[in-house]
Amino acid sequence: MSPQRGAPDDGEGLTSPHSFVELMKLERLQEILITHPDTAEPERIERFRSVAVPYPPGQGTRAFGGHVYAQSAYAASKTVSPGFVIHDMTGSFVLGGRLDTPYVFTVRHVRDGFMYSTRAVDARQEGKVCFSCICSFKRDERQNLFGHQPVSAQERFDSILSAKRPEDQEISPSVDADWWIENVRKGNIAEIEFPGLDVRKVDMQDYNQADDIKQHPEKYRQLTQYRLKGSPDEDPNATLEQIREREEAGNYDNLYACAHMYSSDRNSLLLIPRALGIKNWTEMGSLTLTVILHRHAGALRMIDWASVSDGQTELPKKWFVQEGWTPQSAENRGVHESHLWSPEGALLGTSLQDSMLRLRKLGKPSRL
């Protein structure tokens, strides 16, 4: 692979670390100020470069789209004042991400308000924009005077989720398609570990085999359970007490928000052909992805402090649930939606993804 940073003779190669905080690590580059004749203040642009290689689904040559999505948000979070936490992001995937060159993120300050701040982010590889998004942050208003949500996945699917512990569920495959899973089972393919998060695919086969669901693909459901890998702290020597103090201060909240975003894209589009009963396709790709985080603070955080015992050195992690489905497909496109549920059953987030799905390659248009 090409070197990750610096001049061409830099010998440091790309790495794919285990922990999420290492996976999201950024190198700050120079800041740019652009003066416009019709504005009183110059436009401020902050720049960052990725350090770690993204995960390649299916051991291919393209990067997992959830990586650039989450890391764009993480770069944006480095430009806001303390107390501002991601609550909403919409991004468009322009080009497939490469593995042999780092991402360079340009973060433009759109607005810095008292309660909300907005950033526009472009992710580039070798100068070409491959992803572009608008990311919004907000402060904690310290008010919770109303609220509603649907019945949680934990309650609706209690018999399925309680049948196995999350860590006993199958690890989410690199490509959630029958042909891939069968080749892994036969030993023809050795899967690469998914970095950053431990993601488990809940066995929903009996549920989805019902005739009503086969006749109504929008009722198809796939649950996954996920937890953080590694410590949320950049300091590998940070103690449990230090990590707890920093978490309570909100130091990791934007990292956690990015972890939920990262997980929301894991095998998301592969649910669509499964729900439709489609076994083969020629092209699939994400077009746009929106993630809204409805809750912050405790609902967002990923360390299970209630499980910490005296003398414990390992960080116990919370298991979150993603409930995915597809409401619509047509014209070589499909929509994936999901709810992200906290362990307590609070609706933490919602994702909405527009995607390309082609069953056969498009013919070249004839010349007139």
Short mmCIF file of C-alpha atoms in Angstrom, two decimals:
data_model
loop_
_atom_site.label_atom_id
_atom_site.label_comp_id
_atom_site.label_asym_id
_atom_site.label_seq_id
_atom_site.Cartn_x
_atom_site.Cartn_y
_atom_site.Cartn_z
CA MET A 1 0.00 0.00 0.00
CA SER A 2 0.98 3.59 -0.40
CA PRO A 3 2.36 5.42 2.62
CA GLN A 4 -0.30 7.04 4.75
CA ARG A 5 1.18 10.49 5.13
CA GLY A 6 4.05 12.75 4.24
CA ALA A 7 6.32 12.45 1.24
CA PRO A 8 6.34 9.40 -1.03
CA ASP A 9 9.42 8.02 0.74
CA ASP A 10 7.71 8.07 4.13
CA GLY A 11 7.83 4.44 5.23
CA GLU A 12 4.83 4.53 7.55
CA GLY A 13 2.14 2.31 6.07
CA LEU A 14 -1.58 2.23 6.51
CA THR A 15 -2.91 0.47 9.59
CA SER A 16 -6.36 -0.67 10.68
CA PRO A 17 -6.49 -0.36 14.47
CA HIS A 18 -8.76 -2.27 16.82
CA SER A 19 -10.23 0.58 18.85
CA PHE A 20 -12.69 3.13 17.51
CA VAL A 21 -10.81 6.14 18.86
CA GLU A 22 -7.67 5.03 17.00
CA LEU A 23 -9.69 4.35 13.85
CA MET A 24 -11.03 7.93 13.91
CA LYS A 25 -7.67 9.56 14.72
CA LEU A 26 -6.94 12.74 12.76
CA GLU A 27 -3.89 14.82 11.97
CA ARG A 28 -4.56 18.56 11.96
CA LEU A 29 -3.39 20.43 8.86
CA GLN A 30 -3.16 24.14 8.16
CA GLU A 31 -6.18 26.39 8.53
CA ILE A 32 -7.41 28.51 5.62
CA LEU A 33 -9.12 31.91 5.72
CA ILE A 34 -10.95 32.99 2.57
CA THR A 35 -12.02 36.60 2.13
CA HIS A 36 -15.18 37.39 0.18
CA PRO A 37 -16.06 40.93 -0.99
CA ASP A 38 -19.63 40.66 0.29
CA THR A 39 -18.86 39.38 3.82
CA ALA A 40 -17.49 41.25 6.82
CA GLU A 41 -15.48 38.32 8.15
CA PRO A 42 -13.32 35.81 6.27
CA GLU A 43 -14.61 32.29 5.76
CA ARG A 44 -12.81 29.88 8.07
CA ILE A 45 -11.83 26.41 6.87
CA GLU A 46 -10.06 23.88 9.09
CA ARG A 47 -8.35 20.86 7.57
CA PHE A 48 -7.57 17.35 8.86
CA ARG A 49 -6.07 14.15 7.49
CA SER A 50 -6.98 10.58 8.42
CA VAL A 51 -4.36 8.33 9.98
CA ALA A 52 -5.85 4.80 9.84
CA VAL A 53 -6.96 2.74 6.86
CA PRO A 54 -10.73 2.08 6.64
CA TYR A 55 -12.27 -1.37 6.65
CA PRO A 56 -12.74 -3.01 3.19
CA PRO A 57 -16.08 -4.89 3.01
CA GLY A 58 -15.72 -8.19 1.22
CA GLN A 59 -11.95 -7.78 1.25
CA GLY A 60 -12.35 -5.52 -1.75
CA THR A 61 -10.48 -2.42 -2.84
CA ARG A 62 -13.06 0.09 -1.59
CA ALA A 63 -13.49 1.50 1.89
CA PHE A 64 -16.48 0.97 4.14
CA GLY A 65 -18.70 4.01 3.60
CA GLY A 66 -19.52 4.31 7.28
CA HIS A 67 -15.88 5.20 7.92
CA VAL A 68 -15.76 8.40 5.88
CA TYR A 69 -19.26 9.28 7.14
CA ALA A 70 -18.28 8.97 10.80
CA GLN A 71 -14.83 10.50 10.37
CA SER A 72 -16.27 13.53 8.56
CA ALA A 73 -18.48 14.11 11.59
CA TYR A 74 -15.52 13.56 13.90
CA ALA A 75 -13.44 16.12 12.00
CA ALA A 76 -16.30 18.61 12.26
CA SER A 77 -16.50 17.98 16.01
CA LYS A 78 -12.90 19.17 16.35
CA THR A 79 -13.96 22.66 15.21
CA VAL A 80 -16.83 23.42 17.62
CA SER A 81 -16.78 24.80 21.15
CA PRO A 82 -16.97 22.43 24.14
CA GLY A 83 -20.51 21.34 24.91
CA PHE A 84 -21.64 21.13 21.28
CA VAL A 85 -22.61 17.56 20.33
CA ILE A 86 -23.63 16.18 16.93
CA HIS A 87 -27.39 15.85 16.55
CA ASP A 88 -27.88 15.60 12.79
CA MET A 89 -25.87 14.91 9.64
CA THR A 90 -26.72 14.38 5.98
CA GLY A 91 -24.03 13.31 3.55
CA SER A 92 -23.70 12.33 -0.11
CA PHE A 93 -21.31 9.62 -1.28
CA VAL A 94 -19.73 10.95 -4.47
CA LEU A 95 -16.91 8.46 -5.18
CA GLY A 96 -15.93 5.13 -3.68
CA GLY A 97 -13.35 5.49 -0.93
CA ARG A 98 -9.87 4.13 -1.61
CA LEU A 99 -7.67 2.21 0.82
CA ASP A 100 -4.26 3.36 -0.40
CA THR A 101 -4.51 7.09 0.27
CA PRO A 102 -5.70 9.10 3.28
CA TYR A 103 -8.81 11.23 3.46
CA VAL A 104 -8.31 14.97 3.73
CA PHE A 105 -11.23 16.72 5.40
CA THR A 106 -12.00 20.40 4.84
CA VAL A 107 -14.40 21.71 7.48
CA ARG A 108 -16.11 25.01 6.70
CA HIS A 109 -17.65 27.06 9.49
CA VAL A 110 -21.21 27.73 8.28
CA ARG A 111 -22.61 29.09 11.53
CA ASP A 112 -21.59 29.38 15.17
CA GLY A 113 -24.71 30.09 17.20
CA PHE A 114 -25.37 30.07 20.92
CA MET A 115 -27.36 26.82 20.87
CA TYR A 116 -26.65 25.37 17.39
CA SER A 117 -23.54 25.26 15.20
CA THR A 118 -23.29 24.05 11.61
CA ARG A 119 -20.35 22.73 9.61
CA ALA A 120 -19.94 21.75 5.95
CA VAL A 121 -17.39 18.99 5.34
CA ASP A 122 -15.80 17.73 2.14
CA ALA A 123 -13.70 14.56 2.26
CA ARG A 124 -11.10 14.28 -0.51
CA GLN A 125 -8.66 11.66 -1.71
CA GLU A 126 -5.88 12.95 -3.96
CA GLY A 127 -7.80 16.19 -4.41
CA LYS A 128 -11.10 14.63 -5.53
CA VAL A 129 -14.21 15.00 -3.37
CA CYS A 130 -15.51 11.54 -2.46
CA PHE A 131 -17.96 12.56 0.28
CA SER A 132 -19.72 15.80 1.21
CA CYS A 133 -21.97 16.56 4.17
CA ILE A 134 -23.66 19.09 6.44
CA CYS A 135 -23.23 18.37 10.14
CA SER A 136 -25.16 20.14 12.90
CA PHE A 137 -24.29 20.39 16.60
CA LYS A 138 -26.27 21.55 19.61
CA ARG A 139 -25.81 22.30 23.29
CA ASP A 140 -27.67 20.53 26.06
CA GLU A 141 -30.71 22.71 26.83
CA ARG A 142 -31.18 20.96 30.20
CA GLN A 143 -34.93 20.71 29.65
CA ASN A 144 -37.02 17.61 29.03
CA LEU A 145 -40.62 18.78 29.33
CA PHE A 146 -42.16 16.45 26.72
CA GLY A 147 -41.34 13.38 24.65
CA HIS A 148 -42.69 10.32 22.86
CA GLN A 149 -41.35 7.36 20.90
CA PRO A 150 -42.56 4.01 19.49
CA VAL A 151 -42.47 0.82 21.52
CA SER A 152 -38.83 -0.22 21.76
CA ALA A 153 -37.26 -3.06 19.80
CA GLN A 154 -36.32 -4.66 23.11
CA GLU A 155 -40.00 -4.94 24.02
CA ARG A 156 -41.33 -5.94 20.59
CA PHE A 157 -38.60 -8.53 19.97
CA ASP A 158 -38.03 -9.61 23.56
CA SER A 159 -38.27 -13.35 22.85
CA ILE A 160 -35.66 -13.09 20.08
CA LEU A 161 -33.22 -10.84 21.92
CA SER A 162 -33.46 -12.74 25.20
CA ALA A 163 -32.81 -16.11 23.53
CA LYS A 164 -29.07 -15.37 23.32
CA ARG A 165 -26.62 -13.01 24.94
CA PRO A 166 -25.34 -10.40 22.45
CA GLU A 167 -21.82 -11.85 22.56
CA ASP A 168 -23.25 -15.27 21.62
CA GLN A 169 -24.89 -13.95 18.45
CA GLU A 170 -23.06 -14.40 15.14
CA ILE A 171 -20.55 -11.71 14.25
CA SER A 172 -22.01 -9.54 11.51
CA PRO A 173 -20.47 -10.82 8.25
CA SER A 174 -18.29 -8.69 6.03
CA VAL A 175 -20.94 -9.06 3.31
CA ASP A 176 -24.38 -10.07 4.56
CA ALA A 177 -25.27 -12.18 1.52
CA ASP A 178 -25.86 -15.95 1.42
CA TRP A 179 -23.11 -16.64 -1.12
CA TRP A 180 -20.52 -14.84 1.04
CA ILE A 181 -21.63 -16.50 4.28
CA GLU A 182 -21.53 -19.93 2.63
CA ASN A 183 -17.99 -19.38 1.32
CA VAL A 184 -16.83 -18.29 4.77
CA ARG A 185 -18.45 -21.39 6.30
CA LYS A 186 -16.65 -23.65 3.79
CA GLY A 187 -13.32 -22.00 4.57
CA ASN A 188 -12.96 -20.46 1.11
CA ILE A 189 -12.83 -16.97 2.61
CA ALA A 190 -11.15 -15.80 5.82
CA GLU A 191 -12.95 -12.72 7.08
CA ILE A 192 -11.06 -9.64 8.27
CA GLU A 193 -12.08 -8.39 11.71
CA PHE A 194 -14.36 -5.36 11.61
CA PRO A 195 -12.53 -2.55 13.43
CA GLY A 196 -13.90 -0.04 15.91
CA LEU A 197 -17.08 -1.82 16.99
CA ASP A 198 -18.19 -5.32 17.90
CA VAL A 199 -21.29 -5.81 15.71
CA ARG A 200 -23.50 -8.91 16.04
CA LYS A 201 -26.25 -10.05 13.68
CA VAL A 202 -29.35 -11.24 15.54
CA ASP A 203 -30.93 -14.42 14.14
CA MET A 204 -34.22 -13.18 12.64
CA GLN A 205 -34.77 -16.07 10.23
CA ASP A 206 -37.90 -17.50 11.87
CA TYR A 207 -39.46 -14.05 12.19
CA ASN A 208 -38.79 -13.10 8.56
CA GLN A 209 -40.02 -16.44 7.16
CA ALA A 210 -43.64 -15.58 7.97
CA ASP A 211 -45.86 -15.44 4.86
CA ASP A 212 -47.09 -11.95 5.74
CA ILE A 213 -43.53 -10.60 5.77
CA LYS A 214 -42.63 -12.34 2.51
CA GLN A 215 -45.63 -10.64 0.88
CA HIS A 216 -44.84 -7.26 2.47
CA PRO A 217 -41.07 -6.60 2.29
CA GLU A 218 -41.49 -3.38 4.27
CA LYS A 219 -42.27 -5.54 7.32
CA TYR A 220 -38.93 -7.39 7.08
CA ARG A 221 -36.69 -6.64 10.07
CA GLN A 222 -33.03 -7.15 10.90
CA LEU A 223 -31.69 -6.48 14.38
CA THR A 224 -28.02 -6.00 15.12
CA GLN A 225 -26.34 -5.43 18.47
CA TYR A 226 -23.18 -3.40 18.77
CA ARG A 227 -20.69 -2.15 21.34
CA LEU A 228 -17.51 -0.09 21.37
CA LYS A 229 -14.09 -1.68 20.94
CA GLY A 230 -11.27 -0.36 23.08
CA SER A 231 -11.16 2.68 25.30
CA PRO A 232 -12.78 5.97 24.24
CA ASP A 233 -9.70 7.83 25.50
CA GLU A 234 -6.79 8.71 23.23
CA ASP A 235 -4.40 8.05 26.13
CA PRO A 236 -3.83 4.27 26.32
CA ASN A 237 -2.68 4.69 29.94
CA ALA A 238 -5.82 6.45 31.16
CA THR A 239 -7.24 4.80 34.28
CA LEU A 240 -10.88 3.79 34.77
CA GLU A 241 -11.30 6.70 37.16
CA GLN A 242 -9.92 9.17 34.62
CA ILE A 243 -12.08 7.77 31.82
CA ARG A 244 -15.20 7.93 33.98
CA GLU A 245 -14.48 11.52 34.99
CA ARG A 246 -13.89 12.55 31.38
CA GLU A 247 -17.00 10.75 30.16
CA GLU A 248 -19.16 12.45 32.78
CA ALA A 249 -17.73 15.77 31.57
CA GLY A 250 -18.89 14.92 28.04
CA ASN A 251 -15.39 14.64 26.57
CA TYR A 252 -16.25 11.56 24.51
CA ASP A 253 -19.80 12.43 23.47
CA ASN A 254 -18.94 13.31 19.87
CA LEU A 255 -16.78 10.19 19.54
CA TYR A 256 -19.74 8.13 20.75
CA ALA A 257 -22.06 9.91 18.32
CA CYS A 258 -19.68 8.99 15.49
CA ALA A 259 -19.59 5.37 16.68
CA HIS A 260 -23.39 5.14 16.44
CA MET A 261 -23.23 6.67 12.95
CA TYR A 262 -20.48 4.24 11.96
CA SER A 263 -22.51 1.24 13.09
CA SER A 264 -25.70 2.43 11.37
CA ASP A 265 -24.12 1.82 7.95
CA ARG A 266 -22.87 -1.71 8.69
CA ASN A 267 -24.45 -4.06 6.11
CA SER A 268 -27.40 -1.67 5.90
CA LEU A 269 -28.00 -1.84 2.15
CA LEU A 270 -27.71 -5.62 2.03
CA LEU A 271 -30.97 -5.80 3.96
CA ILE A 272 -32.85 -4.52 0.89
CA PRO A 273 -32.28 -7.47 -1.49
CA ARG A 274 -32.83 -9.85 1.43
CA ALA A 275 -36.23 -8.30 2.14
CA LEU A 276 -37.12 -8.48 -1.57
CA GLY A 277 -35.92 -12.08 -1.96
CA ILE A 278 -33.27 -11.01 -4.49
CA LYS A 279 -30.21 -13.29 -4.58
CA ASN A 280 -28.11 -11.64 -7.28
CA TRP A 281 -27.37 -8.07 -8.30
CA THR A 282 -24.65 -6.32 -10.27
CA GLU A 283 -24.28 -2.99 -8.48
CA MET A 284 -25.05 -1.62 -5.04
CA GLY A 285 -23.97 1.61 -3.39
CA SER A 286 -24.99 4.27 -0.94
CA LEU A 287 -26.11 7.61 -2.38
CA THR A 288 -27.07 9.66 0.68
CA LEU A 289 -27.27 8.96 4.40
CA THR A 290 -28.94 10.97 7.14
CA VAL A 291 -28.50 10.17 10.82
CA ILE A 292 -30.43 12.04 13.51
CA LEU A 293 -29.40 11.59 17.13
CA HIS A 294 -32.43 12.30 19.29
CA ARG A 295 -30.76 11.92 22.68
CA HIS A 296 -27.40 12.87 24.13
CA ALA A 297 -25.53 12.45 27.42
CA GLY A 298 -26.26 9.12 29.15
CA ALA A 299 -28.28 7.62 26.29
CA LEU A 300 -25.36 8.20 23.91
CA ARG A 301 -22.54 6.94 26.11
CA MET A 302 -21.12 3.47 25.63
CA ILE A 303 -19.39 2.42 28.88
CA ASP A 304 -21.40 0.28 31.29
CA TRP A 305 -20.25 1.75 34.59
CA ALA A 306 -22.92 -0.15 36.51
CA SER A 307 -21.02 -3.36 35.70
CA VAL A 308 -17.64 -2.16 36.99
CA SER A 309 -16.49 -4.06 40.08
CA ASP A 310 -13.66 -3.38 42.52
CA GLY A 311 -10.25 -4.06 41.07
CA GLN A 312 -11.57 -4.32 37.51
CA THR A 313 -9.25 -3.04 34.79
CA GLU A 314 -11.29 -3.83 31.66
CA LEU A 315 -13.97 -1.42 30.51
CA PRO A 316 -17.40 -3.10 30.32
CA LYS A 317 -19.35 -1.87 27.29
CA LYS A 318 -23.06 -1.32 26.72
CA TRP A 319 -24.84 -3.24 23.97
CA PHE A 320 -27.01 -1.08 21.69
CA VAL A 321 -29.61 -2.36 19.21
CA GLN A 322 -30.13 -1.30 15.60
CA GLU A 323 -33.49 -2.18 14.07
CA GLY A 324 -33.32 -2.00 10.27
CA TRP A 325 -35.95 -2.23 7.54
CA THR A 326 -36.67 -1.04 3.99
CA PRO A 327 -39.84 1.00 3.37
CA GLN A 328 -39.53 1.37 -0.42
CA SER A 329 -37.67 0.36 -3.58
CA ALA A 330 -38.10 1.33 -7.26
CA GLU A 331 -36.21 2.63 -10.30
CA ASN A 332 -32.93 0.88 -9.41
CA ARG A 333 -32.91 2.43 -5.95
CA GLY A 334 -33.86 1.31 -2.46
CA VAL A 335 -34.33 2.99 0.91
CA HIS A 336 -32.95 1.69 4.19
CA GLU A 337 -34.22 3.02 7.51
CA SER A 338 -33.23 2.13 11.03
CA HIS A 339 -33.80 2.97 14.66
CA LEU A 340 -30.92 2.94 17.13
CA TRP A 341 -32.01 1.85 20.61
CA SER A 342 -30.15 2.35 23.88
CA PRO A 343 -29.89 -0.66 26.24
CA GLU A 344 -32.73 0.86 28.27
CA GLY A 345 -35.00 1.02 25.21
CA ALA A 346 -34.70 4.75 24.52
CA LEU A 347 -34.86 5.73 20.84
CA LEU A 348 -31.37 7.15 20.50
CA GLY A 349 -31.21 7.74 16.75
CA THR A 350 -32.81 7.33 13.33
CA SER A 351 -31.06 6.68 10.02
CA LEU A 352 -32.40 7.15 6.48
CA GLN A 353 -30.35 5.96 3.52
CA ASP A 354 -30.98 6.24 -0.22
CA SER A 355 -29.11 3.68 -2.29
CA MET A 356 -28.47 2.38 -5.78
CA LEU A 357 -29.44 -1.24 -6.50
CA ARG A 358 -29.07 -2.68 -10.01
CA LEU A 359 -29.91 -6.24 -10.94
CA ARG A 360 -28.17 -5.92 -14.30
CA LYS A 361 -25.69 -3.49 -15.75
CA LEU A 362 -27.02 -0.55 -17.70
CA GLY A 363 -26.51 -0.72 -21.45
CA LYS A 364 -24.46 1.99 -23.08
CA PRO A 365 -26.66 4.61 -24.76
CA SER A 366 -26.53 4.50 -28.54
CA ARG A 367 -25.14 7.51 -30.34
CA LEU A 368 -27.52 9.57 -32.40
#
